[in-house]
XYZ file of C-alpha atoms in Angstrom:
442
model
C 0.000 0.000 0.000
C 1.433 3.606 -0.833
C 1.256 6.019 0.985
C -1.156 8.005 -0.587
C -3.728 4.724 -0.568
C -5.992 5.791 1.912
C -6.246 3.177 4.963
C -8.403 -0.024 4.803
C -11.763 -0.072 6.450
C -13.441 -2.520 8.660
C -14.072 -5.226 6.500
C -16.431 -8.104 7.207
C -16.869 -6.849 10.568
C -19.146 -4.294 11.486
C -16.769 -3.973 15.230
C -20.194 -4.418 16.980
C -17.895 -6.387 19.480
C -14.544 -4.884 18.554
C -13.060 -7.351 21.073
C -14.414 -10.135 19.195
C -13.489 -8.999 15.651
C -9.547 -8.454 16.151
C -9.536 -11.352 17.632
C -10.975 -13.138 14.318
C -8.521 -10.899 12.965
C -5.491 -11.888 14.796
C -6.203 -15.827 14.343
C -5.512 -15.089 10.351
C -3.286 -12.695 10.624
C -0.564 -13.326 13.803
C 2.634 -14.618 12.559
C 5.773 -14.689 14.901
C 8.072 -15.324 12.627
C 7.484 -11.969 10.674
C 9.549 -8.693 11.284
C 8.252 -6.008 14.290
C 8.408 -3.704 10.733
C 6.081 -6.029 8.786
C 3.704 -6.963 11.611
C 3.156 -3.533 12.499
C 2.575 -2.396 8.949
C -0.492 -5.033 9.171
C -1.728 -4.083 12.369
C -1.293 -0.331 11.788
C -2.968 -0.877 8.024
C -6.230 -2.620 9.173
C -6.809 0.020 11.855
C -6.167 -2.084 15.264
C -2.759 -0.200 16.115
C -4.949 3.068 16.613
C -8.839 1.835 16.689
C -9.937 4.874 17.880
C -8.987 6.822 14.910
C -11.833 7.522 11.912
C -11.480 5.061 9.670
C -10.236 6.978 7.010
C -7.373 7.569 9.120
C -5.494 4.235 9.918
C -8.652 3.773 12.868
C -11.461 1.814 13.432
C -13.578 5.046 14.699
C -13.136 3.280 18.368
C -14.415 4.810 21.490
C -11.032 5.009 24.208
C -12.499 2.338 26.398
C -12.830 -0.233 22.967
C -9.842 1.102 22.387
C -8.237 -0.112 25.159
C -10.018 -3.260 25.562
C -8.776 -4.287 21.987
C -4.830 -3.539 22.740
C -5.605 -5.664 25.527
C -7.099 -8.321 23.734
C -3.457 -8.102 21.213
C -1.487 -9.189 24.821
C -3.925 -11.663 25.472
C -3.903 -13.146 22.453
C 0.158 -13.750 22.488
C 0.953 -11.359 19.791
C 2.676 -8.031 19.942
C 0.870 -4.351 20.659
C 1.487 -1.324 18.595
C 3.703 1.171 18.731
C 4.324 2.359 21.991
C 4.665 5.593 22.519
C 3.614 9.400 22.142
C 3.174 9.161 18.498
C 0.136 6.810 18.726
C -1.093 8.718 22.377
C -0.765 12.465 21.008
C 0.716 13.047 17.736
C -1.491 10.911 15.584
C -5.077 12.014 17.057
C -3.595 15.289 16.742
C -2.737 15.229 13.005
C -5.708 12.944 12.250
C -8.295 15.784 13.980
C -6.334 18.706 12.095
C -4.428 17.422 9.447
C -4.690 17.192 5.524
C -5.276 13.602 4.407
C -2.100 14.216 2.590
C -0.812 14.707 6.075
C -2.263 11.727 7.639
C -1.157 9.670 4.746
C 1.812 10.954 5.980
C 2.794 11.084 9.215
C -0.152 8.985 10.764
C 0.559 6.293 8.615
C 4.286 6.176 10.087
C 3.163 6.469 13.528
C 0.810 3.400 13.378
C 3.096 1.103 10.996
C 5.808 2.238 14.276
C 8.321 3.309 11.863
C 8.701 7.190 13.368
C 8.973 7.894 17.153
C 7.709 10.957 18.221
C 8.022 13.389 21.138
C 6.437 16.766 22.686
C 8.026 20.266 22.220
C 5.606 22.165 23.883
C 7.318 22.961 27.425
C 10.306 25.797 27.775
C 11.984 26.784 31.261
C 9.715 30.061 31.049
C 6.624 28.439 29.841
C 5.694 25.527 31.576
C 2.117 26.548 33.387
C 1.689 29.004 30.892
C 2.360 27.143 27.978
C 0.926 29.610 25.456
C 3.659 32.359 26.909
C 6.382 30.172 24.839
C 8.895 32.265 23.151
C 10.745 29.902 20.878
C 10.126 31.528 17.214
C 9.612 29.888 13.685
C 10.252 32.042 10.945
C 9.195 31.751 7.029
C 11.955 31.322 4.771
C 10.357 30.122 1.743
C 9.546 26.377 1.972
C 10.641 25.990 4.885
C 10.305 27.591 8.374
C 13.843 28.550 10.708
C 12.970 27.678 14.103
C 15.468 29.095 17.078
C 14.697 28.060 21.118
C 14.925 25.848 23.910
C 12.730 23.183 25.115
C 12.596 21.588 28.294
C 10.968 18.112 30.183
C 10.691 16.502 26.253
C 9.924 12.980 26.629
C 12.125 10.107 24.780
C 13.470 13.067 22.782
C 16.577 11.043 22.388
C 14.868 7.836 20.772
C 12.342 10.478 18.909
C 12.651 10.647 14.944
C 10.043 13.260 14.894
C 9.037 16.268 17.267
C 5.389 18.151 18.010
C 6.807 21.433 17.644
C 4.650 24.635 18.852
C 6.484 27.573 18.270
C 5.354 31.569 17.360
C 4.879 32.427 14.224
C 3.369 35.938 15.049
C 4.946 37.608 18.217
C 2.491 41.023 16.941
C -0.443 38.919 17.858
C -2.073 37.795 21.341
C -0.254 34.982 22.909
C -2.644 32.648 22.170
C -2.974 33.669 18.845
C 0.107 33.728 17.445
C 1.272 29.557 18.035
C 1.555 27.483 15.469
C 1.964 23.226 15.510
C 4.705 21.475 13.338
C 6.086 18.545 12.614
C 9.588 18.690 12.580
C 12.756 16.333 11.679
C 15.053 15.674 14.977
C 17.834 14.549 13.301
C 19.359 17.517 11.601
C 21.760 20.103 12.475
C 20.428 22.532 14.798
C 18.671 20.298 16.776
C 21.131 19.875 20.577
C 19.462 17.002 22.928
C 20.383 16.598 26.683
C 19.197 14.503 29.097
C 17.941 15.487 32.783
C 18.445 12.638 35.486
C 15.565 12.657 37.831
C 15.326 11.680 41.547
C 14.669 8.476 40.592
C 18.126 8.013 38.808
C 16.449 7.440 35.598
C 16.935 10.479 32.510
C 13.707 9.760 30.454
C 13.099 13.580 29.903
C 15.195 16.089 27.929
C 16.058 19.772 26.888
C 16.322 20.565 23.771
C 17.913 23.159 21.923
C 16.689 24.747 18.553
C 19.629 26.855 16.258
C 18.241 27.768 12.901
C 16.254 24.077 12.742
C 14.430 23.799 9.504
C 10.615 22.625 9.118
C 9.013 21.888 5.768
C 6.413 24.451 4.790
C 4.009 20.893 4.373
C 4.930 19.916 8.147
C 2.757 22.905 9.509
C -0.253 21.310 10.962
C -3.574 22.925 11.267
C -3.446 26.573 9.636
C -0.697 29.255 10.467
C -1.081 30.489 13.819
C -3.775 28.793 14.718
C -1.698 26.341 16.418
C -3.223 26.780 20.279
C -6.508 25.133 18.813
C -4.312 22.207 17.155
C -2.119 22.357 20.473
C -5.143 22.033 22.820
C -6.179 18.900 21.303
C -2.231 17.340 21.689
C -3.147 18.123 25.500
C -6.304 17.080 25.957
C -5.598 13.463 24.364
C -2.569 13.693 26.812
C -4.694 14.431 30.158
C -7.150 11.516 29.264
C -4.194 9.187 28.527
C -2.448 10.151 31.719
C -5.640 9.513 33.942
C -6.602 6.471 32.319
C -3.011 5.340 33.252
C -1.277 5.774 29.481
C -1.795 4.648 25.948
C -2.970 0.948 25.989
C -2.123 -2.180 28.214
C -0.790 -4.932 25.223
C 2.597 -5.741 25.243
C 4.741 -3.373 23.024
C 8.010 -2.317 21.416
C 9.374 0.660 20.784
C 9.088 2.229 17.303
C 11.496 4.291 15.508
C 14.630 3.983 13.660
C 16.889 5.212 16.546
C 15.487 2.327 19.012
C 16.482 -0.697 16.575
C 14.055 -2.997 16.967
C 11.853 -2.747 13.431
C 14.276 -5.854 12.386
C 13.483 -7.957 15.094
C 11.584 -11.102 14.941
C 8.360 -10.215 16.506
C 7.797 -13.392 18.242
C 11.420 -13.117 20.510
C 9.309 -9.939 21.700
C 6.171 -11.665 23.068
C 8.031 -14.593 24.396
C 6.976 -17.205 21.736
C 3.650 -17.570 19.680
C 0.792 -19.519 22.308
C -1.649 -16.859 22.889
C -2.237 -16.871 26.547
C -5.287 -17.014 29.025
C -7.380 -13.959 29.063
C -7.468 -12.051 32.585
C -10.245 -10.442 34.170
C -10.652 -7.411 35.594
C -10.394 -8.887 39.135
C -7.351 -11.197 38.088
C -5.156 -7.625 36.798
C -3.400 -6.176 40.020
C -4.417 -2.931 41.064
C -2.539 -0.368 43.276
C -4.328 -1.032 46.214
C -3.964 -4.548 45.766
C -0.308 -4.755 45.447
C -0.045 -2.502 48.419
C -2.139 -4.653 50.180
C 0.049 -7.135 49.449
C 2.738 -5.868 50.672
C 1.100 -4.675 54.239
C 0.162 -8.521 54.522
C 3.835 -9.293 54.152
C 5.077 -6.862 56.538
C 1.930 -8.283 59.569
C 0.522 -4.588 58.892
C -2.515 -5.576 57.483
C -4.890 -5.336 60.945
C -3.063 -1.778 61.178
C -5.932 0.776 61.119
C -4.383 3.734 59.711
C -3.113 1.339 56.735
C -6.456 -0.256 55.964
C -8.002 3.447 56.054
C -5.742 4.725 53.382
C -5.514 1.276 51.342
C -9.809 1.517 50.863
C -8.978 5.188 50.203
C -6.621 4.168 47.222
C -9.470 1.432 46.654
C -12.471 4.136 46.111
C -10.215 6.426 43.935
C -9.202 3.348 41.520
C -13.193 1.935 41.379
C -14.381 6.141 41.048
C -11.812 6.329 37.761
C -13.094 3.096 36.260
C -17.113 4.363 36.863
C -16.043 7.784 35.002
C -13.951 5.778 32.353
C -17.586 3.675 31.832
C -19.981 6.934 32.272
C -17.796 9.244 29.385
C -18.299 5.728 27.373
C -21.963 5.862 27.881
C -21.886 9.435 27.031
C -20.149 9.372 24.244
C -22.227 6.516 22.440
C -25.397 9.031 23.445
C -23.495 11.239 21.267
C -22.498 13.604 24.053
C -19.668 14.420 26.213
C -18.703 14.802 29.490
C -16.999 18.539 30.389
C -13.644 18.403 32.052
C -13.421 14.531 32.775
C -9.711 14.651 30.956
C -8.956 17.443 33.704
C -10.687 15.762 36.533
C -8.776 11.774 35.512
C -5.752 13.838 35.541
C -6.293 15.078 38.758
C -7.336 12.075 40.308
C -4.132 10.605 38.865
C -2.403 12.962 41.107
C -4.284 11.728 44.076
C -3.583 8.586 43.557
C -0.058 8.735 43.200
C 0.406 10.717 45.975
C -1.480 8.220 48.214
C 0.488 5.476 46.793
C 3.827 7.331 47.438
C 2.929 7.763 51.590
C 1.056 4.708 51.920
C 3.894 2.636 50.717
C 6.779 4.467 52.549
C 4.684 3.880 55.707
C 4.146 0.053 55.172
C 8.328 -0.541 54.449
C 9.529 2.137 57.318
C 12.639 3.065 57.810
C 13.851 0.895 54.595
C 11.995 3.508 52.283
C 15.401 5.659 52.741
C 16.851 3.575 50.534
C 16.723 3.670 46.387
C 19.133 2.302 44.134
C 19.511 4.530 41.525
C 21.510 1.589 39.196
C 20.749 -1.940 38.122
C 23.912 -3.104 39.668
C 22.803 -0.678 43.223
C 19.429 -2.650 42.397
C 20.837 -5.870 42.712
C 23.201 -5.318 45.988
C 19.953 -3.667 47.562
C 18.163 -6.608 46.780
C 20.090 -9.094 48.155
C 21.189 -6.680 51.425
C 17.211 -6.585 51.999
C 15.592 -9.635 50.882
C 13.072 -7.223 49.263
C 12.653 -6.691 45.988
C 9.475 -4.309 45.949
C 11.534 -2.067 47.970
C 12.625 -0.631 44.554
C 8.973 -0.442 43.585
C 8.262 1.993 46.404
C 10.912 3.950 46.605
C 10.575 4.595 42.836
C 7.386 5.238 42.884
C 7.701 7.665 46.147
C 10.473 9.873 44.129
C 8.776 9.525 41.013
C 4.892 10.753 42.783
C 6.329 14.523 42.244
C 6.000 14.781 38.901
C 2.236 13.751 37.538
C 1.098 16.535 39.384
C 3.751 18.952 37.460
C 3.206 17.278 34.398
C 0.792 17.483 31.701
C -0.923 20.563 33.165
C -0.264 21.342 36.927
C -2.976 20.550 39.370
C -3.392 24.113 39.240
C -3.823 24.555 35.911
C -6.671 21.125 35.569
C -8.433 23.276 38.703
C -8.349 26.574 36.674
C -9.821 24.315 33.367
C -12.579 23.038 35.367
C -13.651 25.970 36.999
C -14.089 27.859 33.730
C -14.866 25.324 30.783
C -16.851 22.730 33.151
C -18.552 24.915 35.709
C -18.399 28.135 33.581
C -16.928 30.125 36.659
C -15.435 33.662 35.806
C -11.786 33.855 34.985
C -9.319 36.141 37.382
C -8.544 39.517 36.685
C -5.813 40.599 34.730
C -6.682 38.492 31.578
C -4.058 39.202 29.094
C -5.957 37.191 26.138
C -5.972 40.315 23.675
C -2.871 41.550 24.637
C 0.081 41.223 21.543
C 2.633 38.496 23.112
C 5.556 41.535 22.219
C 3.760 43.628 24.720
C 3.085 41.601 27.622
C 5.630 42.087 30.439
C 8.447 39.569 30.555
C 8.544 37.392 33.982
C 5.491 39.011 35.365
């Protein structure tokens, strides 16, 4: 298929029981002894890497919870997932809600075949809350655009072949105004990745640095300036992916031709071709359950305080599945649900938080301890006797940043208040004010 084919439909399947059909589809079309390259170019081409697209766009027009439950059928069948990612989470919805077709035969097409990795330039040191105050510029020169800046907290930018780019096009205009979205090539001159090591010990974000960096004319998504629009759906397919824990549960690889794996047999990735049971919902381990494993272990289980804060965790976890079921119901009403992205996002926040002090109080003292190395991993290991020590020490470190990330608490409160309750905004709006104008670090 060329690129320019538009994607297969649903064919002799209507998806009534989307669970059901890629299945079927999988027991014809599963082969382990294929490439990751050529399996994902048939899972991405029949619309089950990314069933929630249209299906005129590599999708199978999918709600997110069929979505999900079909990447999870994938692992439970035995075969490999899609394309893990932000490409398939952000990028492709993105391009496929604003693009040309001739852009979705594009770029979507490479995202769901896994042979581009993507990442997010949205974020710079002085425009983090305030994302639309960004000040990195992108400049016509003909054909092409000359982008100069710095970006900061960029995800996988160092295994990404392609970048969501907002920059200003018009610094004359209001803030919001002004921002376009682009596509643009990471490997090229001009383009300066470094890492950031966390608390954790692990360097999974980046900052990256923009010197004359060229973008096609073609790669500008949505029209000129009009990027906050394109930029707000990048963000709101983020927040939903974040609170319903990330983009998919089947077992993945990751895509890309920095990350090497497109040559791989697919079966060495999966462990072998038998499909394997199904679990239920019950039989997948939740938070609370894990932790309640681990109070068990530790004869903390009859401890009050513990149980109070373990049902706590409980109720959170069974109130995000009800609202993952009630936006499902809404949406095949043909309505929607205002702010439940924001509100899954902040209950994300919750929950991580809780998990980071309930687990430190079950292990005591022994939560001062992290390894930040595999070989630190293994001497802690063997000094404790305990390897979900690392578990909760990672995850204490690591419960700082989803409430940073993706839109501050904060900033998911602010959202709420004004597009879901319709409350007033605060003084001082600064909406029609030209970005040039406004005052710098006020």
């Amino acid at each position: 298929m060329s690129t320019t084919e538009a994607p297969p439909t649903a064919s002799g399947t209507d998806d009534a029981d989307p669970v059901a059909a890629v299945t079927a589809w999988l027991e014809e079309q599963w082969d382990p002894d294929l490439t990751v390259a050529e399996w994902w170019e048939r899972l991405g081409t029949a619309g089950w890497s990314a069933p929630n697209l249209p299906v005129d766009r590599f999708g199978r027009g999918l709600s997110r919870s069929d979505a999900t439950a079909v990447h999870r059928a994938i692992s439970d069948f035995g075969a490999l997932g899609p394309p893990s990612g932000l490409g398939l989470l952000l990028a492709a919805p993105t391009i496929a809600s604003h693009g040309t077709q001739e852009q979705v035969d594009t770029f979507v097409r490479d995202i769901v075949t896994g042979q581009q990795a993507w990442c997010q330039l949205f974020s710079e040191p002085g425009a983090g809350s305030d994302l639309a105050g960004l000040s990195c510029r992108a400049e016509r020169d003909g054909e092409e655009w000359i982008v100069n800046g710095q970006k900061v907290w960029t995800s996988g930018g160092h295994m990404a072949d392609v970048g969501m780019l907002i920059a200003r096009t018009n610094p004359s205009a209001p803030k919001h105004r002004g921002i376009s979205w682009m596509a643009i090539d990471m490997d090229q001159p001009g383009v300066e990745i470094r890492p950031l090591r966390e608390l954790t010990g692990h360097a999974l974000f980046n900052e990256v640095f923009l010197t004359d960096a060229r973008v096609r004319a073609d790669a500008l998504i949505g029209d000129e300036n009009d990027g906050w629009r394109v930029a707000n759906t990048t963000l709101q397919n983020e927040r939903a992916g974040l609170g319903a824990g990330g983009g998919g549960t089947a077992t993945s690889a990751l895509p890309g031709s920095i990350a090497g794996q497109l040559d791989r047999r697919v079966g060495d990735l999966v462990g072998g071709a038998a499909p394997r049971r199904r679990q239920t919902g019950a039989a997948r381990r939740s938070q609370s359950k894990m932790y309640a494993g681990l109070a068990r272990s530790r004869n903390l289980g009859d401890d009050a305080s513990i149980r109070q804060d373990l049902m706590r965790l409980h109720t959170l976890e069974t109130i995000g599945a009800w609202n993952g079921a009630r936006v499902k119901a809404a949406r095949a009403a043909g309505e929607d649900i205002a702010g439940m992205a924001n509100i899954s996002k902040l209950m994300m926040s919750d929950v991580v938080r809780l998990s980071r002090d309930l687990g430190l109080r079950i292990v005591g003292a022994a939560g001062t301890l992290h390894a930040y190395t595999d070989e630190q991993r293994a001497a802690l290991d063997e000094a404790t006797g305990d390897p979900m020590l690392a578990v909760v020490t990672g995850t204490a470190l690591y419960a700082q940043a989803p409430p940073i990330y993706g839109g501050t608490d904060q900033i998911q409160k602010n959202i709420i208040g004004e597009r879901a309750l319709g409350l007033p905004k605060e003084p001082g709006d600064t909406r029609d004010i030209p970005f040039s104008d406004l005052p710098k670090n006020g």
